[in-house]
Short mmCIF file of C-alpha atoms and ligand atoms in Angstrom, two decimals:
data_model
loop_
_atom_site.label_atom_id
_atom_site.label_comp_id
_atom_site.label_asym_id
_atom_site.label_seq_id
_atom_site.Cartn_x
_atom_site.Cartn_y
_atom_site.Cartn_z
CA MET A 193 182.58 -87.13 158.15
CA THR A 194 181.27 -84.95 155.33
CA LYS A 195 177.69 -85.31 154.14
CA GLY A 196 177.22 -85.30 150.41
CA TYR A 197 174.19 -85.70 148.21
CA GLN A 198 172.79 -89.09 147.31
CA MET A 199 173.22 -89.94 143.65
CA PRO A 200 170.28 -91.10 141.53
CA THR A 201 169.34 -94.80 141.72
CA GLY A 202 171.44 -96.90 139.37
CA PHE A 203 174.38 -94.50 139.47
CA LEU A 204 177.45 -96.43 138.35
CA TRP A 205 180.11 -96.18 141.06
CA GLY A 206 183.24 -98.08 140.16
CA GLY A 207 186.91 -97.75 139.30
CA ALA A 208 189.08 -97.62 136.19
CA VAL A 209 192.27 -99.01 134.68
CA ALA A 210 193.57 -99.64 131.15
CA ALA A 211 194.81 -102.95 129.75
CA HIS A 212 198.38 -101.91 128.98
CA GLN A 213 198.87 -100.40 132.45
CA VAL A 214 197.78 -103.49 134.36
CA GLU A 215 197.73 -106.70 132.34
CA GLY A 216 201.46 -107.30 131.77
CA ALA A 217 201.87 -110.73 130.12
CA TRP A 218 202.89 -108.83 127.01
CA GLN A 219 203.52 -111.95 124.94
CA ALA A 220 201.04 -114.35 126.52
CA GLY A 221 198.18 -115.92 124.59
CA GLY A 222 199.47 -114.81 121.19
CA LYS A 223 199.52 -111.11 122.06
CA GLY A 224 201.37 -108.85 119.62
CA VAL A 225 203.60 -105.87 120.35
CA SER A 226 201.79 -102.62 121.12
CA ILE A 227 203.18 -99.10 121.27
CA ALA A 228 203.17 -99.36 125.08
CA ASP A 229 205.52 -102.32 124.77
CA VAL A 230 208.29 -100.16 123.30
CA MET A 231 208.05 -97.30 125.77
CA ARG A 232 210.81 -97.27 128.36
CA ALA A 233 210.34 -95.89 131.85
CA GLY A 234 210.64 -92.13 132.35
CA ALA A 235 210.04 -89.98 135.42
CA LYS A 236 208.65 -86.57 136.32
CA ASP A 237 210.05 -84.22 133.63
CA VAL A 238 211.92 -87.16 132.03
CA PRO A 239 210.04 -88.31 128.92
CA ARG A 240 209.67 -92.00 128.14
CA LEU A 241 211.96 -93.03 125.28
CA VAL A 242 210.41 -95.03 122.48
CA ASP A 243 212.23 -97.85 120.66
CA ASP A 244 211.48 -99.20 117.17
CA GLN A 245 210.98 -102.64 118.66
CA PRO A 246 211.45 -104.22 122.11
CA LEU A 247 215.19 -104.48 122.77
CA ALA A 248 216.57 -107.34 124.86
CA GLU A 249 218.83 -105.03 126.91
CA GLN A 250 216.03 -102.58 127.80
CA VAL A 251 213.20 -102.78 130.32
CA TYR A 252 209.64 -101.78 129.54
CA PRO A 253 207.30 -101.43 132.55
CA ASN A 254 204.17 -102.26 130.55
CA HIS A 255 205.61 -105.72 129.88
CA TRP A 256 204.80 -106.64 133.45
CA GLY A 257 202.07 -104.13 134.41
CA ILE A 258 200.70 -105.48 137.69
CA ASP A 259 200.22 -108.95 136.20
CA PHE A 260 196.46 -108.41 136.08
CA TYR A 261 196.36 -110.92 133.20
CA HIS A 262 196.88 -113.59 135.84
CA THR A 263 195.42 -111.92 138.95
CA TYR A 264 192.19 -110.41 137.61
CA ARG A 265 189.91 -112.88 139.41
CA ASP A 266 191.30 -111.92 142.83
CA ASP A 267 191.46 -108.24 141.93
CA ILE A 268 187.85 -108.14 140.74
CA LYS A 269 186.86 -109.87 143.97
CA LEU A 270 188.43 -106.95 145.84
CA PHE A 271 186.59 -104.47 143.60
CA ALA A 272 183.37 -106.27 144.47
CA GLU A 273 184.24 -105.97 148.16
CA MET A 274 184.53 -102.20 147.66
CA GLY A 275 181.03 -102.31 146.23
CA PHE A 276 181.86 -101.53 142.58
CA LYS A 277 178.81 -101.39 140.33
CA CYS A 278 181.04 -101.03 137.29
CA PHE A 279 184.65 -101.49 136.24
CA ARG A 280 186.32 -99.62 133.41
CA THR A 281 189.12 -101.28 131.50
CA SER A 282 190.21 -101.52 127.88
CA ILE A 283 190.68 -104.36 125.44
CA ALA A 284 194.31 -104.69 124.39
CA TRP A 285 193.97 -104.44 120.60
CA THR A 286 197.12 -106.64 120.23
CA ARG A 287 195.48 -109.53 122.08
CA ILE A 288 192.70 -109.59 119.47
CA PHE A 289 194.71 -108.61 116.38
CA PRO A 290 198.41 -109.04 117.29
CA ASN A 291 199.62 -106.94 114.35
CA GLY A 292 196.39 -105.09 113.78
CA ASP A 293 195.92 -106.19 110.17
CA GLU A 294 195.31 -109.95 110.36
CA ALA A 295 192.34 -111.43 108.53
CA LEU A 296 191.09 -113.28 111.60
CA PRO A 297 191.14 -112.43 115.31
CA ASN A 298 193.23 -114.32 117.85
CA GLN A 299 190.90 -116.71 119.67
CA GLU A 300 192.99 -116.87 122.83
CA GLY A 301 192.79 -113.11 123.21
CA LEU A 302 189.02 -113.14 122.74
CA GLN A 303 188.74 -115.90 125.32
CA PHE A 304 190.69 -113.87 127.87
CA TYR A 305 188.14 -111.05 127.73
CA ASP A 306 185.25 -113.57 127.75
CA ASP A 307 186.58 -114.73 131.10
CA LEU A 308 187.34 -111.25 132.40
CA PHE A 309 183.86 -109.92 131.60
CA ALA A 310 182.23 -113.10 132.92
CA THR A 311 184.07 -112.56 136.22
CA CYS A 312 182.72 -109.01 136.39
CA GLN A 313 179.25 -110.34 135.67
CA GLN A 314 179.57 -112.93 138.41
CA TYR A 315 179.89 -110.05 140.91
CA GLY A 316 177.20 -107.91 139.30
CA ILE A 317 179.84 -105.48 138.02
CA GLU A 318 179.07 -103.74 134.71
CA PRO A 319 182.15 -103.64 132.44
CA ILE A 320 182.83 -100.24 130.84
CA VAL A 321 185.18 -100.81 127.94
CA THR A 322 187.50 -98.56 125.97
CA LEU A 323 188.52 -99.87 122.57
CA SER A 324 191.70 -97.89 122.08
CA HIS A 325 193.53 -96.75 125.20
CA PHE A 326 197.10 -95.86 124.15
CA GLU A 327 197.83 -99.43 122.97
CA LEU A 328 197.82 -99.50 119.15
CA PRO A 329 199.53 -102.48 117.55
CA LEU A 330 203.08 -101.33 116.81
CA HIS A 331 202.87 -102.83 113.32
CA LEU A 332 200.13 -100.34 112.42
CA VAL A 333 202.58 -97.57 113.28
CA THR A 334 205.60 -98.95 111.44
CA ALA A 335 203.84 -100.36 108.37
CA TYR A 336 201.09 -97.76 107.84
CA GLY A 337 202.11 -94.63 109.76
CA GLY A 338 199.29 -94.92 112.30
CA PHE A 339 196.11 -92.92 111.77
CA ARG A 340 197.60 -91.15 108.77
CA SER A 341 196.30 -94.14 106.89
CA ARG A 342 192.80 -95.19 105.87
CA GLU A 343 193.96 -98.79 106.33
CA VAL A 344 194.38 -98.13 110.03
CA GLU A 345 190.91 -96.57 110.17
CA ALA A 346 189.61 -99.81 108.59
CA ALA A 347 191.67 -101.96 110.98
CA PHE A 348 190.17 -100.13 113.95
CA LEU A 349 186.65 -100.66 112.63
CA LYS A 350 187.28 -104.36 112.16
CA PHE A 351 188.64 -104.58 115.71
CA ALA A 352 185.57 -102.69 116.98
CA GLN A 353 183.22 -104.97 115.06
CA VAL A 354 184.84 -108.13 116.42
CA CYS A 355 184.59 -106.77 119.96
CA PHE A 356 180.98 -105.60 119.66
CA GLU A 357 179.87 -108.90 118.12
CA ARG A 358 181.69 -110.98 120.69
CA TYR A 359 180.81 -109.03 123.85
CA TYR A 360 177.57 -107.15 123.20
CA GLU A 361 175.64 -109.29 125.65
CA THR A 362 177.97 -108.56 128.58
CA VAL A 363 179.33 -105.11 127.69
CA LYS A 364 176.79 -102.34 127.24
CA TYR A 365 179.03 -99.27 127.71
CA TRP A 366 181.86 -98.63 125.27
CA MET A 367 184.25 -95.80 124.48
CA THR A 368 186.21 -95.46 121.25
CA PHE A 369 189.46 -93.46 121.75
CA ASN A 370 190.83 -92.65 125.17
CA GLU A 371 191.51 -88.93 125.67
CA ILE A 372 191.42 -88.28 121.93
CA ASN A 373 191.90 -84.56 122.56
CA ASN A 374 195.25 -84.96 124.34
CA GLN A 375 196.68 -84.55 120.86
CA ALA A 376 196.09 -80.84 121.27
CA MET A 377 199.48 -81.15 123.03
CA TRP A 378 201.07 -82.05 119.68
CA ARG A 379 204.50 -80.68 120.64
CA ASP A 380 204.82 -83.61 123.02
CA PRO A 381 205.45 -86.80 121.02
CA HIS A 382 203.60 -89.05 123.44
CA PRO A 383 200.01 -87.94 122.82
CA LEU A 384 200.61 -88.18 119.07
CA LEU A 385 202.01 -91.69 119.39
CA GLN A 386 199.63 -92.86 122.12
CA ASN A 387 196.47 -91.58 120.45
CA SER A 388 197.24 -91.76 116.76
CA GLY A 389 200.34 -93.87 116.27
CA LEU A 390 202.22 -90.93 114.78
CA LEU A 391 206.00 -90.87 114.70
CA LEU A 392 206.92 -87.66 112.96
CA ALA A 393 209.52 -87.04 110.29
CA ASP A 394 211.68 -83.97 111.02
CA THR A 395 210.22 -82.15 108.05
CA GLU A 396 206.62 -82.80 109.00
CA ASN A 397 204.26 -80.18 110.39
CA ALA A 398 203.16 -81.83 113.65
CA GLU A 399 199.99 -79.81 114.06
CA GLU A 400 198.76 -80.54 110.56
CA ALA A 401 199.58 -84.25 110.94
CA MET A 402 197.68 -84.27 114.23
CA PHE A 403 194.55 -82.71 112.67
CA GLN A 404 194.60 -85.24 109.82
CA ALA A 405 195.10 -88.25 112.10
CA ALA A 406 192.50 -87.05 114.59
CA HIS A 407 190.07 -86.69 111.70
CA LEU A 408 190.47 -90.35 110.71
CA GLU A 409 189.97 -91.33 114.33
CA LEU A 410 186.85 -89.21 114.61
CA VAL A 411 185.48 -90.85 111.45
CA ALA A 412 186.46 -94.32 112.69
CA SER A 413 184.78 -93.54 116.00
CA ALA A 414 181.57 -92.35 114.31
CA LYS A 415 181.46 -95.46 112.12
CA ALA A 416 181.99 -97.61 115.22
CA VAL A 417 179.02 -95.93 116.92
CA SER A 418 176.79 -96.67 113.92
CA LEU A 419 178.06 -100.24 113.71
CA ALA A 420 177.45 -100.89 117.41
CA HIS A 421 173.87 -99.67 117.07
CA LEU A 422 173.32 -102.03 114.12
CA ILE A 423 174.59 -104.96 116.17
CA ASP A 424 172.54 -103.98 119.23
CA PRO A 425 170.61 -100.71 119.42
CA THR A 426 170.88 -100.72 123.21
CA LEU A 427 174.70 -100.43 123.17
CA GLN A 428 175.95 -97.11 124.50
CA VAL A 429 179.06 -95.87 122.74
CA GLY A 430 180.81 -92.81 124.08
CA ALA A 431 183.66 -90.47 123.36
CA MET A 432 186.47 -90.13 125.88
CA ILE A 433 187.70 -86.60 126.41
CA ALA A 434 190.43 -85.34 128.75
CA MET A 435 188.64 -82.43 130.42
CA THR A 436 191.18 -79.93 131.64
CA PRO A 437 189.41 -76.58 131.83
CA ILE A 438 191.57 -73.63 130.81
CA TYR A 439 190.83 -70.47 132.77
CA PRO A 440 191.81 -66.89 132.00
CA LEU A 441 194.59 -65.85 134.35
CA SER A 442 192.87 -62.49 134.92
CA ALA A 443 189.66 -60.61 134.08
CA LYS A 444 191.51 -58.71 131.33
CA PRO A 445 189.29 -59.05 128.25
CA GLN A 446 192.22 -60.36 126.21
CA ASP A 447 192.89 -63.07 128.80
CA VAL A 448 189.22 -64.06 128.78
CA MET A 449 189.27 -64.25 124.98
CA MET A 450 192.47 -66.29 125.06
CA ALA A 451 190.85 -68.80 127.44
CA GLU A 452 187.81 -69.08 125.18
CA ARG A 453 190.10 -69.79 122.22
CA ALA A 454 192.05 -72.32 124.26
CA MET A 455 188.89 -74.18 125.22
CA ARG A 456 187.59 -74.41 121.68
CA TYR A 457 190.97 -75.62 120.43
CA ARG A 458 191.32 -78.30 123.06
CA TYR A 459 187.72 -79.52 122.82
CA TYR A 460 186.76 -79.36 119.15
CA TYR A 461 187.15 -83.15 119.16
CA GLY A 462 184.11 -83.29 121.46
CA ASP A 463 182.20 -80.98 119.09
CA VAL A 464 182.76 -83.44 116.24
CA HIS A 465 182.00 -86.51 118.37
CA ALA A 466 178.82 -85.09 119.86
CA LEU A 467 177.50 -82.70 117.21
CA GLY A 468 178.70 -84.59 114.13
CA THR A 469 180.31 -81.64 112.41
CA TYR A 470 183.42 -79.48 112.44
CA PRO A 471 183.12 -75.97 113.84
CA ALA A 472 183.48 -73.17 111.27
CA TRP A 473 186.36 -71.54 113.14
CA LEU A 474 188.51 -74.63 112.71
CA ARG A 475 188.13 -74.75 108.94
CA ARG A 476 189.18 -71.09 108.83
CA TYR A 477 192.10 -71.82 111.11
CA TRP A 478 193.27 -74.55 108.72
CA THR A 479 192.98 -72.15 105.78
CA ARG A 480 194.96 -69.45 107.59
CA LYS A 481 197.67 -71.97 108.46
CA GLY A 482 197.74 -73.41 104.93
CA TYR A 483 196.74 -76.89 106.13
CA ASP A 484 195.18 -79.31 103.71
CA ILE A 485 193.07 -81.68 105.80
CA ALA A 486 191.44 -84.34 103.63
CA ILE A 487 187.79 -84.65 104.60
CA THR A 488 185.52 -86.45 102.15
CA GLU A 489 181.75 -86.14 101.67
CA ALA A 490 181.44 -89.70 102.96
CA ASP A 491 183.40 -88.74 106.10
CA GLN A 492 180.99 -85.91 106.78
CA VAL A 493 178.00 -88.23 106.44
CA ALA A 494 179.64 -90.76 108.76
CA LEU A 495 180.28 -88.05 111.37
CA GLN A 496 176.66 -86.88 111.21
CA ASN A 497 175.29 -90.41 111.50
CA GLY A 498 177.58 -91.59 114.26
CA THR A 499 177.31 -89.04 117.05
CA VAL A 500 178.15 -90.52 120.43
CA ASP A 501 175.61 -91.66 123.00
CA TYR A 502 177.46 -90.09 125.89
CA VAL A 503 180.67 -88.29 126.70
CA GLY A 504 183.07 -90.12 128.98
CA PHE A 505 185.79 -87.91 130.36
CA SER A 506 188.80 -87.82 132.64
CA TYR A 507 189.35 -85.00 135.06
CA TYR A 508 192.56 -84.47 137.00
CA ASN A 509 193.38 -80.78 136.94
CA SER A 510 192.76 -77.40 135.36
CA LEU A 511 195.07 -75.00 133.54
CA ALA A 512 195.29 -71.22 133.10
CA THR A 513 196.26 -69.06 130.15
CA GLU A 514 196.93 -65.42 129.34
CA TYR A 515 197.09 -63.27 126.23
CA GLN A 516 200.51 -62.63 124.74
CA ALA A 517 201.05 -59.51 122.64
CA ASP A 518 202.80 -61.43 119.85
CA ASN A 519 199.78 -63.68 119.37
CA PRO A 520 197.12 -61.42 117.80
CA HIS A 521 195.01 -64.37 116.58
CA TYR A 522 194.84 -65.86 120.07
CA ASP A 523 196.21 -69.13 118.72
CA TYR A 524 196.49 -71.76 121.41
CA ASP A 525 199.76 -73.60 121.71
CA GLU A 526 199.81 -75.68 124.88
CA ALA A 527 203.58 -75.38 125.27
CA ARG A 528 203.59 -71.59 125.38
CA SER A 529 200.00 -70.57 126.21
CA VAL A 530 199.69 -72.25 129.61
CA VAL A 531 200.73 -70.29 132.70
CA PRO A 532 200.71 -71.37 136.37
CA ASN A 533 197.51 -70.68 138.28
CA PRO A 534 198.50 -69.09 141.62
CA TYR A 535 195.16 -69.98 143.23
CA VAL A 536 195.45 -73.78 143.27
CA PRO A 537 197.93 -76.22 144.87
CA ARG A 538 199.89 -78.85 142.95
CA SER A 539 200.61 -82.54 143.35
CA ASP A 540 204.16 -83.91 143.64
CA TRP A 541 204.09 -84.33 139.86
CA GLY A 542 203.06 -80.70 139.39
CA TRP A 543 199.41 -81.35 138.48
CA GLN A 544 197.17 -78.51 139.68
CA ILE A 545 194.49 -79.61 142.13
CA ASP A 546 191.15 -77.97 141.48
CA PRO A 547 187.92 -79.76 142.51
CA VAL A 548 185.71 -76.84 141.41
CA GLY A 549 187.12 -77.28 137.92
CA LEU A 550 185.36 -80.63 137.72
CA ARG A 551 181.95 -79.02 138.19
CA TYR A 552 182.94 -76.20 135.84
CA GLY A 553 184.00 -78.67 133.15
CA MET A 554 180.84 -80.72 133.52
CA ASN A 555 178.66 -77.67 133.08
CA TRP A 556 180.72 -76.53 130.10
CA MET A 557 180.41 -79.88 128.32
CA ALA A 558 176.73 -80.43 129.14
CA ALA A 559 175.78 -77.01 127.80
CA ARG A 560 177.77 -77.49 124.60
CA TRP A 561 177.21 -81.12 123.69
CA HIS A 562 173.82 -82.00 125.20
CA LYS A 563 174.87 -85.56 126.01
CA PRO A 564 174.90 -87.56 129.24
CA LEU A 565 178.34 -87.48 130.86
CA PHE A 566 180.37 -90.22 132.54
CA ILE A 567 183.40 -89.48 134.75
CA VAL A 568 185.64 -92.35 133.72
CA GLU A 569 188.85 -91.11 135.36
CA ASN A 570 189.59 -88.87 138.32
CA GLY A 571 192.39 -89.43 140.79
CA TYR A 572 195.51 -88.44 142.57
CA GLY A 573 198.97 -89.74 141.66
CA ALA A 574 201.06 -89.71 144.84
CA TYR A 575 203.84 -91.46 146.73
CA ASP A 576 202.40 -93.98 149.20
CA GLN A 577 204.21 -95.24 152.30
CA ILE A 578 203.49 -98.48 154.09
CA GLU A 579 203.33 -97.97 157.88
CA ASP A 580 202.71 -101.06 160.01
CA GLY A 581 201.32 -102.84 157.01
CA GLN A 582 198.88 -100.05 156.21
CA ILE A 583 198.66 -97.15 153.79
CA HIS A 584 197.14 -94.03 155.31
CA ASP A 585 196.47 -92.11 152.11
CA ASP A 586 194.50 -89.18 153.54
CA TYR A 587 195.79 -86.98 150.69
CA ARG A 588 194.05 -89.27 148.20
CA ILE A 589 190.86 -89.43 150.26
CA ASN A 590 190.82 -85.62 150.51
CA TYR A 591 191.33 -85.27 146.77
CA LEU A 592 188.58 -87.75 145.93
CA ARG A 593 186.16 -86.38 148.54
CA ASP A 594 186.55 -82.82 147.30
CA HIS A 595 185.95 -83.94 143.72
CA VAL A 596 183.00 -86.17 144.54
CA LEU A 597 181.39 -83.24 146.39
CA GLU A 598 181.68 -81.05 143.29
CA MET A 599 180.42 -83.88 141.09
CA GLU A 600 177.38 -84.27 143.32
CA LYS A 601 176.63 -80.55 143.17
CA ALA A 602 176.82 -80.75 139.38
CA VAL A 603 174.24 -83.55 139.41
CA VAL A 604 171.91 -82.44 142.17
CA GLU A 605 172.11 -78.66 141.98
CA ASP A 606 172.93 -78.21 138.29
CA GLY A 607 170.81 -81.09 136.96
CA ILE A 608 173.55 -82.69 134.87
CA ASP A 609 172.85 -86.16 133.56
CA LEU A 610 175.79 -88.22 134.85
CA LEU A 611 175.97 -91.96 134.31
CA GLY A 612 178.68 -92.82 136.81
CA TYR A 613 182.04 -92.24 138.42
CA THR A 614 185.10 -94.48 138.04
CA PRO A 615 188.10 -93.03 139.87
CA TRP A 616 191.58 -93.62 138.53
CA SER A 617 192.59 -96.05 139.51
CA ALA A 618 190.84 -99.06 140.96
CA ILE A 619 194.27 -100.48 141.84
CA ASP A 620 197.87 -99.22 141.45
CA ILE A 621 198.96 -99.20 137.82
CA ILE A 622 201.94 -98.24 135.65
CA SER A 623 201.73 -94.50 135.00
CA ALA A 624 201.02 -93.71 131.36
CA SER A 625 203.11 -90.56 131.10
CA THR A 626 206.11 -91.64 133.18
CA GLY A 627 206.01 -95.45 133.23
CA GLU A 628 206.52 -95.26 136.98
CA MET A 629 204.94 -97.47 139.60
CA LYS A 630 205.67 -95.03 142.41
CA LYS A 631 203.20 -92.51 140.98
CA ARG A 632 200.41 -94.40 142.63
CA TYR A 633 196.73 -93.79 141.94
CA GLY A 634 195.10 -96.94 143.31
CA LEU A 635 192.60 -97.58 146.06
CA ILE A 636 194.44 -100.91 146.36
CA TYR A 637 198.21 -100.97 146.83
CA VAL A 638 200.37 -103.32 144.77
CA ASP A 639 203.67 -104.34 146.34
CA GLN A 640 205.90 -103.67 143.34
CA ASP A 641 208.54 -101.07 142.56
CA ASP A 642 209.49 -99.18 139.41
CA GLU A 643 211.70 -102.06 138.24
CA GLY A 644 208.89 -104.57 138.63
CA HIS A 645 210.35 -106.09 141.80
CA GLY A 646 208.17 -106.99 144.76
CA SER A 647 205.76 -109.65 145.96
CA GLY A 648 202.85 -108.25 143.94
CA ARG A 649 200.74 -108.57 147.10
CA ARG A 650 197.58 -106.44 147.20
CA LEU A 651 196.88 -104.24 150.25
CA LYS A 652 193.75 -102.21 150.94
CA LYS A 653 194.59 -98.54 151.40
CA ASP A 654 192.57 -96.31 153.72
CA SER A 655 190.97 -94.94 150.57
CA PHE A 656 189.57 -98.43 149.90
CA THR A 657 187.51 -98.32 153.10
CA TRP A 658 186.56 -94.70 152.52
CA TYR A 659 185.29 -95.41 149.00
CA GLN A 660 183.45 -98.51 150.20
CA GLN A 661 181.25 -96.37 152.44
CA VAL A 662 180.80 -93.74 149.73
CA ILE A 663 179.36 -96.41 147.44
CA ALA A 664 177.32 -98.06 150.21
CA SER A 665 175.67 -94.70 150.99
CA ASN A 666 175.28 -93.88 147.27
CA GLY A 667 177.42 -90.81 147.74
CA GLU A 668 176.00 -89.46 150.98
CA THR A 669 178.78 -90.42 153.40
CA LEU A 670 181.98 -88.76 152.34
C1 BG6 B 760 195.04 -90.36 131.63
C2 BG6 B 760 195.09 -91.71 131.00
O1 BG6 B 760 195.85 -89.54 130.85
O2 BG6 B 760 195.57 -90.15 132.87
C3 BG6 B 760 195.59 -92.81 131.90
O3 BG6 B 760 193.90 -92.07 130.39
C4 BG6 B 760 196.67 -92.27 132.81
O4 BG6 B 760 196.00 -93.88 131.10
C5 BG6 B 760 196.07 -91.19 133.68
O5 BG6 B 760 197.28 -93.25 133.60
C6 BG6 B 760 197.02 -90.59 134.67
O6 BG6 B 760 198.16 -90.14 134.02
P1 BG6 B 760 199.61 -90.64 134.40
O7 BG6 B 760 200.44 -90.19 133.30
O8 BG6 B 760 199.92 -90.00 135.69
O9 BG6 B 760 199.53 -92.13 134.48
#
């Protein structure tokens, strides 16, 4: 048994999921169609296909999720048994505004989250809530072009306002856009669709469209922060950044410079969220590329006034990069700039496993943004086998232990202000990138396969018991 450091009193240990990956019940209670509802299943290296609307002859894994819409009371009871102090989920935008642009919210959807948050409260579990976690109303994509449009910015703000006003007494911690910076991978259609609701025309410059859409999201996020503070000054509204540190492959000065450029490209979103302004290099980059990003005076004021209270982030892996002679400006392009790191192992889905990178990333963000941090995702997607009714997921325990140890060093030795830790995922979920069930992250097993077949029964994995004692010892027994 490894001995870790104790975390400060009040540290928020918990677990995380997102509405579209667990709730299922895609048409229940007046829910509208979200972008997740038109994504078919994919697999490792097989992208998820996206339809214009749900087709009767196709299957969409998010339609069933793990049926959390109906099972949440029992599932939260299990979270409480693990000792959760907090639980991160998201509000499915389409339960509140089915199309995204209605005048009035859907009362049945609001009621669902009343009950969900009340159940958390009953067990003394603090809800941590993301407003937009890859589940935009599809109508906002087809009718307005996603976050290309100021109408969608306004629709998000209205959604945020309804949620803050309805839940401010039970939900104190909020996040605006999940992994907003994943759009730095703009060659891959999924981050653009999942974050911004962008479906690109063939003639469109994807990178320019991404910068424009991300800008409207950053403005919408800043306005949401200001609005939340008007409704209740004690509300804590955070960003949500995918922290994937990018290392230089070697000590060659050009490789080191390339990594620095990669980091600033992938994390400028955090600069805007936390510092309220765009970095000078980015404006020059836009000029060099001939991009015309519309940023108004009013936007700049909103960004300044609405800096986030904390930075929530996910951490799964790190990347490496190297300088290429035909890239004199050190421009970062995820598809061609990333190279394998020979010093770290990989998961079955090819994700590099690097616990030290978590501490590195935390130090990098704390020094740059001067905000408290919150680890809102960290976990290991793996195949699980049931043996004699049990799941001996040592690989997951090892992954989590190694990461928690680095997290604790960052807090205790480095003095980083960290609000909590919610591993991904509290329970098995539908994978966001592949739509698979077999890429399992949970501390609790769900008896269901990729096609949605199975009893749905919940089983405690070995990692459940391991995490229970981590929480009970406030991080000392690992
Ligand atoms: C993050 C997302 O990208 O990573 C989650 O916020 C997602 O929604 C998680 O599930 C793991 O990724 P994946 O693609 O393996 O499910």
